[in-house]
């Protein structure tokens, strides 16, 4: 940690935190609300500028152009006000349209109001996004005083475009996500498998259902729970029905953090079948809950999971590989215990006490450059 970071005083620090809030309870929204709580716990004055505020009046949500204006104009006004009374702006940013509509305006407003902005860039689609629009995005990023990413994967992506970043990992709440006491092996009972991503195509929930169909022949009492919401719900329900698994596959919908913690404690294994990913908090939460993880080897996942040590990695879009890896974990008690023990040790790196000094260093750097 730099000397400047050690001199940073959290108490009274005025932070404008820009990002989405639940619902929906996606990874970035949950990290935004958690960061606000943690900073306030340190005594900072945090004002959240929500990028996904509800439409008002509600009926404008049905009119595409009007709804964009009704959300964007109040957002820009709030940005201008909060940038004026903050000492530092912390921006939760992502790729695609959300960058152009919400992230880029925040950076430019902070620049015009002479406030240092910390860009907290997230999302597994950064490589293609920067590859297609690097000149435009870099021109805006050059106005930021610091750029942080949650994983070494994104740091490498940005470095390939000549952009320097610092790694500040996601935070997992170990007081909320903790292991359950298990008295029996999943191979001796009906195993409960879970997938805790939203129901969107990039997360390939269909691949998990097809893997479960393969596993179900060996474990006919097994159950699969998928959480979250999204446009794929109807199609995924149909896939489960076609596989004869309608009674064994449960779609739990949107769960709050307490319900998620209970779900992890009820599970014997978590699948993360994503086709694109960065640093999924769901993987950290599963490890913190003592649940072995079988994940696709994509994006930033191998920066979090080490194959055979803290989790099992398979190639993407391969239901047979997902099923085989899950079967190995459930049948090999030594492997299972090793994954659990190493996972519990690994997540200690992602506590607030470990991440806070890194964020303090980033804020101190941004404030010094002001």
Short mmCIF file of N, CA, C and O in Angstrom, two decimals, residues 46-129:
data_model
loop_
_atom_site.label_atom_id
_atom_site.label_comp_id
_atom_site.label_asym_id
_atom_site.label_seq_id
_atom_site.Cartn_x
_atom_site.Cartn_y
_atom_site.Cartn_z
N UNK A 46 -21.92 8.40 1.32
CA UNK A 46 -22.13 7.81 -0.01
C UNK A 46 -23.49 8.22 -0.56
O UNK A 46 -24.52 8.02 0.09
N UNK A 47 -23.49 8.79 -1.74
CA UNK A 47 -24.73 9.11 -2.45
C UNK A 47 -24.75 8.28 -3.73
O UNK A 47 -23.87 8.42 -4.58
N UNK A 48 -25.74 7.40 -3.84
CA UNK A 48 -25.84 6.50 -4.98
C UNK A 48 -26.62 7.17 -6.10
O UNK A 48 -27.72 7.68 -5.89
N UNK A 49 -26.03 7.18 -7.29
CA UNK A 49 -26.72 7.63 -8.50
C UNK A 49 -27.10 6.37 -9.27
O UNK A 49 -26.25 5.72 -9.86
N UNK A 50 -28.37 6.04 -9.25
CA UNK A 50 -28.84 4.78 -9.82
C UNK A 50 -28.98 4.88 -11.33
O UNK A 50 -29.63 5.80 -11.85
N UNK A 51 -28.37 3.93 -12.04
CA UNK A 51 -28.44 3.95 -13.51
C UNK A 51 -29.69 3.26 -14.04
O UNK A 51 -29.99 3.39 -15.23
N UNK A 52 -30.41 2.53 -13.20
CA UNK A 52 -31.60 1.80 -13.65
C UNK A 52 -32.82 2.17 -12.82
O UNK A 52 -33.60 1.31 -12.43
N UNK A 53 -32.97 3.45 -12.55
CA UNK A 53 -34.13 3.92 -11.77
C UNK A 53 -35.44 3.50 -12.43
O UNK A 53 -35.52 3.44 -13.67
N UNK A 54 -36.47 3.22 -11.65
CA UNK A 54 -37.78 2.87 -12.22
C UNK A 54 -38.32 4.01 -13.08
O UNK A 54 -38.06 5.18 -12.82
N UNK A 55 -39.06 3.65 -14.11
CA UNK A 55 -39.67 4.66 -14.96
C UNK A 55 -40.79 5.37 -14.21
O UNK A 55 -41.55 4.74 -13.46
N UNK A 56 -40.85 6.69 -14.39
CA UNK A 56 -41.95 7.44 -13.80
C UNK A 56 -42.41 8.50 -14.78
O UNK A 56 -41.60 9.27 -15.29
N UNK A 57 -43.70 8.51 -15.06
CA UNK A 57 -44.72 7.54 -14.64
C UNK A 57 -44.50 6.17 -15.28
O UNK A 57 -43.84 6.07 -16.32
N UNK A 58 -45.05 5.14 -14.67
CA UNK A 58 -44.76 3.78 -15.09
C UNK A 58 -45.10 3.47 -16.53
O UNK A 58 -44.43 2.65 -17.17
N UNK A 59 -46.14 4.13 -17.07
CA UNK A 59 -46.58 3.79 -18.43
C UNK A 59 -45.57 4.14 -19.51
O UNK A 59 -45.62 3.59 -20.61
N UNK A 60 -44.60 5.03 -19.20
CA UNK A 60 -43.62 5.39 -20.24
C UNK A 60 -42.70 4.22 -20.56
O UNK A 60 -42.04 4.20 -21.60
N UNK A 61 -42.65 3.22 -19.66
CA UNK A 61 -41.81 2.05 -19.91
C UNK A 61 -42.21 1.26 -21.13
O UNK A 61 -41.44 0.44 -21.64
N UNK A 62 -43.41 1.51 -21.65
CA UNK A 62 -43.90 0.80 -22.83
C UNK A 62 -43.60 1.54 -24.14
O UNK A 62 -43.93 1.04 -25.21
N UNK A 63 -42.99 2.73 -24.04
CA UNK A 63 -42.72 3.53 -25.24
C UNK A 63 -41.20 3.70 -25.36
O UNK A 63 -40.59 4.47 -24.60
N UNK A 64 -40.55 2.99 -26.30
CA UNK A 64 -39.09 2.90 -26.34
C UNK A 64 -38.34 4.22 -26.27
O UNK A 64 -37.51 4.41 -25.40
N UNK A 65 -38.60 5.16 -27.18
CA UNK A 65 -37.82 6.40 -27.20
C UNK A 65 -38.13 7.26 -26.00
O UNK A 65 -37.24 7.81 -25.35
N UNK A 66 -39.39 7.35 -25.65
CA UNK A 66 -39.80 8.18 -24.51
C UNK A 66 -39.22 7.64 -23.20
O UNK A 66 -38.78 8.41 -22.34
N UNK A 67 -39.24 6.32 -23.04
CA UNK A 67 -38.73 5.76 -21.79
C UNK A 67 -37.24 6.02 -21.64
O UNK A 67 -36.75 6.23 -20.52
N UNK A 68 -36.48 6.01 -22.75
CA UNK A 68 -35.05 6.30 -22.68
C UNK A 68 -34.82 7.73 -22.21
O UNK A 68 -33.98 7.99 -21.35
N UNK A 69 -35.61 8.66 -22.75
CA UNK A 69 -35.46 10.06 -22.36
C UNK A 69 -35.87 10.27 -20.92
O UNK A 69 -35.22 11.02 -20.17
N UNK A 70 -36.96 9.61 -20.49
CA UNK A 70 -37.47 9.79 -19.12
C UNK A 70 -36.51 9.22 -18.09
O UNK A 70 -36.53 9.64 -16.93
N UNK A 71 -35.68 8.27 -18.47
CA UNK A 71 -34.68 7.76 -17.53
C UNK A 71 -33.38 8.54 -17.64
O UNK A 71 -32.74 8.84 -16.63
N UNK A 72 -32.98 8.90 -18.86
CA UNK A 72 -31.66 9.49 -19.07
C UNK A 72 -31.58 10.93 -18.55
O UNK A 72 -30.59 11.31 -17.91
N UNK A 73 -32.60 11.73 -18.79
CA UNK A 73 -32.52 13.14 -18.40
C UNK A 73 -32.43 13.32 -16.88
O UNK A 73 -31.57 14.07 -16.40
N UNK A 74 -33.27 12.65 -16.07
CA UNK A 74 -33.10 12.77 -14.62
C UNK A 74 -31.75 12.21 -14.15
O UNK A 74 -31.16 12.73 -13.19
N UNK A 75 -31.29 11.17 -14.83
CA UNK A 75 -29.98 10.58 -14.48
C UNK A 75 -28.86 11.61 -14.69
O UNK A 75 -28.00 11.78 -13.82
N UNK A 76 -28.87 12.29 -15.82
CA UNK A 76 -27.83 13.29 -16.10
C UNK A 76 -27.89 14.44 -15.09
O UNK A 76 -26.85 14.93 -14.64
N UNK A 77 -29.09 14.86 -14.73
CA UNK A 77 -29.24 15.93 -13.74
C UNK A 77 -28.67 15.49 -12.39
O UNK A 77 -27.94 16.24 -11.73
N UNK A 78 -28.99 14.26 -11.99
CA UNK A 78 -28.49 13.75 -10.70
C UNK A 78 -26.96 13.63 -10.73
O UNK A 78 -26.29 13.93 -9.73
N UNK A 79 -26.41 13.20 -11.86
CA UNK A 79 -24.96 13.11 -11.99
C UNK A 79 -24.32 14.48 -11.78
O UNK A 79 -23.31 14.61 -11.06
N UNK A 80 -24.88 15.49 -12.41
CA UNK A 80 -24.33 16.84 -12.31
C UNK A 80 -24.34 17.33 -10.86
O UNK A 80 -23.35 17.86 -10.37
N UNK A 81 -25.45 17.09 -10.16
CA UNK A 81 -25.57 17.53 -8.77
C UNK A 81 -24.58 16.78 -7.88
O UNK A 81 -23.85 17.39 -7.09
N UNK A 82 -24.54 15.44 -7.99
CA UNK A 82 -23.70 14.64 -7.09
C UNK A 82 -22.21 14.84 -7.40
O UNK A 82 -21.39 14.81 -6.49
N UNK A 83 -21.86 15.05 -8.66
CA UNK A 83 -20.46 15.33 -8.99
C UNK A 83 -20.03 16.63 -8.33
O UNK A 83 -18.88 16.77 -7.87
N UNK A 84 -20.95 17.60 -8.24
CA UNK A 84 -20.61 18.87 -7.65
C UNK A 84 -20.35 18.81 -6.16
O UNK A 84 -19.55 19.59 -5.64
N UNK A 85 -21.03 17.89 -5.45
CA UNK A 85 -20.85 17.86 -4.00
C UNK A 85 -20.02 16.68 -3.50
O UNK A 85 -19.89 16.48 -2.30
N UNK A 86 -19.47 15.90 -4.41
CA UNK A 86 -18.63 14.77 -4.01
C UNK A 86 -17.15 15.14 -4.08
O UNK A 86 -16.76 16.12 -4.70
N UNK A 87 -16.34 14.32 -3.43
CA UNK A 87 -14.88 14.45 -3.55
C UNK A 87 -14.33 13.47 -4.58
O UNK A 87 -13.29 13.72 -5.19
N UNK A 88 -15.02 12.34 -4.74
CA UNK A 88 -14.59 11.35 -5.71
C UNK A 88 -15.84 10.63 -6.23
O UNK A 88 -16.80 10.42 -5.49
N UNK A 89 -15.83 10.30 -7.51
CA UNK A 89 -16.92 9.53 -8.11
C UNK A 89 -16.43 8.12 -8.39
O UNK A 89 -15.36 7.93 -8.97
N UNK A 90 -17.20 7.13 -7.95
CA UNK A 90 -16.89 5.71 -8.19
C UNK A 90 -17.95 5.19 -9.15
O UNK A 90 -19.12 5.09 -8.81
N UNK A 91 -17.51 4.84 -10.36
CA UNK A 91 -18.43 4.45 -11.44
C UNK A 91 -18.35 2.96 -11.70
O UNK A 91 -17.30 2.43 -12.06
N UNK A 92 -19.48 2.27 -11.56
CA UNK A 92 -19.59 0.86 -11.92
C UNK A 92 -19.94 0.81 -13.41
O UNK A 92 -21.02 1.26 -13.82
N UNK A 93 -19.03 0.30 -14.23
CA UNK A 93 -19.19 0.38 -15.68
C UNK A 93 -19.20 -1.01 -16.31
O UNK A 93 -18.61 -1.96 -15.78
N UNK A 94 -19.84 -1.09 -17.46
CA UNK A 94 -19.94 -2.34 -18.20
C UNK A 94 -19.82 -2.05 -19.69
O UNK A 94 -19.74 -0.90 -20.11
N UNK A 95 -19.85 -3.10 -20.49
CA UNK A 95 -19.71 -2.96 -21.94
C UNK A 95 -21.05 -2.63 -22.59
O UNK A 95 -22.08 -2.58 -21.95
N UNK A 96 -21.00 -2.40 -23.88
CA UNK A 96 -22.21 -2.28 -24.70
C UNK A 96 -22.94 -0.96 -24.51
O UNK A 96 -22.37 0.08 -24.21
N UNK A 97 -24.27 -1.03 -24.70
CA UNK A 97 -25.08 0.17 -24.68
C UNK A 97 -25.02 0.87 -23.33
O UNK A 97 -25.14 2.09 -23.24
N UNK A 98 -24.88 0.10 -22.22
CA UNK A 98 -24.86 0.72 -20.90
C UNK A 98 -23.63 1.62 -20.74
O UNK A 98 -23.67 2.61 -19.99
N UNK A 99 -22.54 1.30 -21.45
CA UNK A 99 -21.36 2.17 -21.40
C UNK A 99 -21.69 3.54 -21.99
O UNK A 99 -21.42 4.58 -21.39
N UNK A 100 -22.28 3.53 -23.17
CA UNK A 100 -22.54 4.78 -23.87
C UNK A 100 -23.64 5.61 -23.20
O UNK A 100 -23.57 6.85 -23.18
N UNK A 101 -24.65 4.94 -22.64
CA UNK A 101 -25.77 5.67 -22.04
C UNK A 101 -25.46 6.16 -20.63
O UNK A 101 -25.92 7.24 -20.24
N UNK A 102 -24.71 5.37 -19.85
CA UNK A 102 -24.56 5.68 -18.44
C UNK A 102 -23.12 5.94 -18.00
O UNK A 102 -22.85 6.88 -17.25
N UNK A 103 -22.18 5.12 -18.45
CA UNK A 103 -20.80 5.26 -17.98
C UNK A 103 -20.11 6.47 -18.60
O UNK A 103 -19.55 7.31 -17.88
N UNK A 104 -20.15 6.58 -19.92
CA UNK A 104 -19.46 7.69 -20.58
C UNK A 104 -19.97 9.06 -20.11
O UNK A 104 -19.15 9.95 -19.81
N UNK A 105 -21.29 9.28 -20.00
CA UNK A 105 -21.74 10.58 -19.48
C UNK A 105 -21.24 10.88 -18.08
O UNK A 105 -20.91 12.03 -17.76
N UNK A 106 -21.16 9.85 -17.23
CA UNK A 106 -20.67 10.06 -15.86
C UNK A 106 -19.22 10.52 -15.86
O UNK A 106 -18.83 11.43 -15.10
N UNK A 107 -18.41 9.91 -16.70
CA UNK A 107 -16.98 10.28 -16.76
C UNK A 107 -16.83 11.72 -17.26
O UNK A 107 -16.06 12.51 -16.68
N UNK A 108 -17.57 12.07 -18.28
CA UNK A 108 -17.44 13.42 -18.84
C UNK A 108 -17.98 14.49 -17.89
O UNK A 108 -17.38 15.56 -17.74
N UNK A 109 -19.06 14.20 -17.21
CA UNK A 109 -19.60 15.16 -16.24
C UNK A 109 -18.63 15.36 -15.09
O UNK A 109 -18.39 16.49 -14.64
N UNK A 110 -18.05 14.26 -14.59
CA UNK A 110 -17.04 14.38 -13.53
C UNK A 110 -15.85 15.20 -14.02
O UNK A 110 -15.30 16.04 -13.29
N UNK A 111 -15.46 14.98 -15.27
CA UNK A 111 -14.33 15.73 -15.84
C UNK A 111 -14.66 17.23 -15.92
O UNK A 111 -13.85 18.08 -15.53
N UNK A 112 -15.85 17.54 -16.40
CA UNK A 112 -16.25 18.95 -16.53
C UNK A 112 -16.38 19.63 -15.17
O UNK A 112 -16.11 20.82 -15.05
N UNK A 113 -16.77 18.86 -14.16
CA UNK A 113 -16.95 19.43 -12.83
C UNK A 113 -15.67 19.30 -11.99
O UNK A 113 -15.69 19.59 -10.80
N UNK A 114 -14.60 18.85 -12.64
CA UNK A 114 -13.29 18.74 -11.98
C UNK A 114 -13.33 17.84 -10.74
O UNK A 114 -12.80 18.18 -9.68
N UNK A 115 -13.98 16.72 -10.90
CA UNK A 115 -14.03 15.72 -9.83
C UNK A 115 -13.35 14.45 -10.33
O UNK A 115 -13.62 13.99 -11.44
N UNK A 116 -12.46 13.86 -9.52
CA UNK A 116 -11.80 12.62 -9.95
C UNK A 116 -12.79 11.48 -10.00
O UNK A 116 -13.63 11.32 -9.11
N UNK A 117 -12.70 10.70 -11.07
CA UNK A 117 -13.60 9.56 -11.22
C UNK A 117 -12.77 8.28 -11.28
O UNK A 117 -11.75 8.21 -11.97
N UNK A 118 -13.22 7.28 -10.52
CA UNK A 118 -12.65 5.94 -10.53
C UNK A 118 -13.59 5.05 -11.33
O UNK A 118 -14.76 4.88 -10.96
N UNK A 119 -13.11 4.52 -12.43
CA UNK A 119 -13.92 3.63 -13.26
C UNK A 119 -13.70 2.20 -12.81
O UNK A 119 -12.59 1.68 -12.86
N UNK A 120 -14.78 1.57 -12.34
CA UNK A 120 -14.74 0.18 -11.88
C UNK A 120 -15.37 -0.67 -13.00
O UNK A 120 -16.58 -0.87 -13.03
N UNK A 121 -14.54 -1.12 -13.94
CA UNK A 121 -15.04 -1.78 -15.16
C UNK A 121 -15.24 -3.27 -14.90
O UNK A 121 -14.37 -3.94 -14.33
N UNK A 122 -16.38 -3.79 -15.36
CA UNK A 122 -16.74 -5.18 -15.10
C UNK A 122 -17.34 -5.79 -16.37
O UNK A 122 -17.70 -5.09 -17.29
N UNK A 123 -17.48 -7.10 -16.38
CA UNK A 123 -18.16 -7.75 -17.49
C UNK A 123 -17.23 -8.55 -18.37
O UNK A 123 -16.13 -8.10 -18.70
N UNK A 124 -17.68 -9.76 -18.74
CA UNK A 124 -16.83 -10.64 -19.52
C UNK A 124 -16.75 -10.30 -20.99
O UNK A 124 -15.95 -10.89 -21.72
N UNK A 125 -17.57 -9.34 -21.48
CA UNK A 125 -17.56 -9.00 -22.90
C UNK A 125 -16.63 -7.88 -23.27
O UNK A 125 -16.73 -7.31 -24.36
N UNK A 126 -15.69 -7.54 -22.39
CA UNK A 126 -14.81 -6.38 -22.63
C UNK A 126 -13.93 -6.55 -23.86
O UNK A 126 -13.66 -5.58 -24.57
N UNK A 127 -13.46 -7.76 -24.12
CA UNK A 127 -12.53 -7.96 -25.23
C UNK A 127 -13.16 -7.57 -26.57
O UNK A 127 -12.57 -6.82 -27.36
N UNK A 128 -14.36 -8.06 -26.84
CA UNK A 128 -15.02 -7.73 -28.10
C UNK A 128 -15.45 -6.27 -28.13
O UNK A 128 -15.38 -5.61 -29.17
N UNK A 129 -15.89 -5.74 -26.99
CA UNK A 129 -16.34 -4.35 -26.93
C UNK A 129 -15.19 -3.40 -27.22
O UNK A 129 -15.30 -2.50 -28.05
#
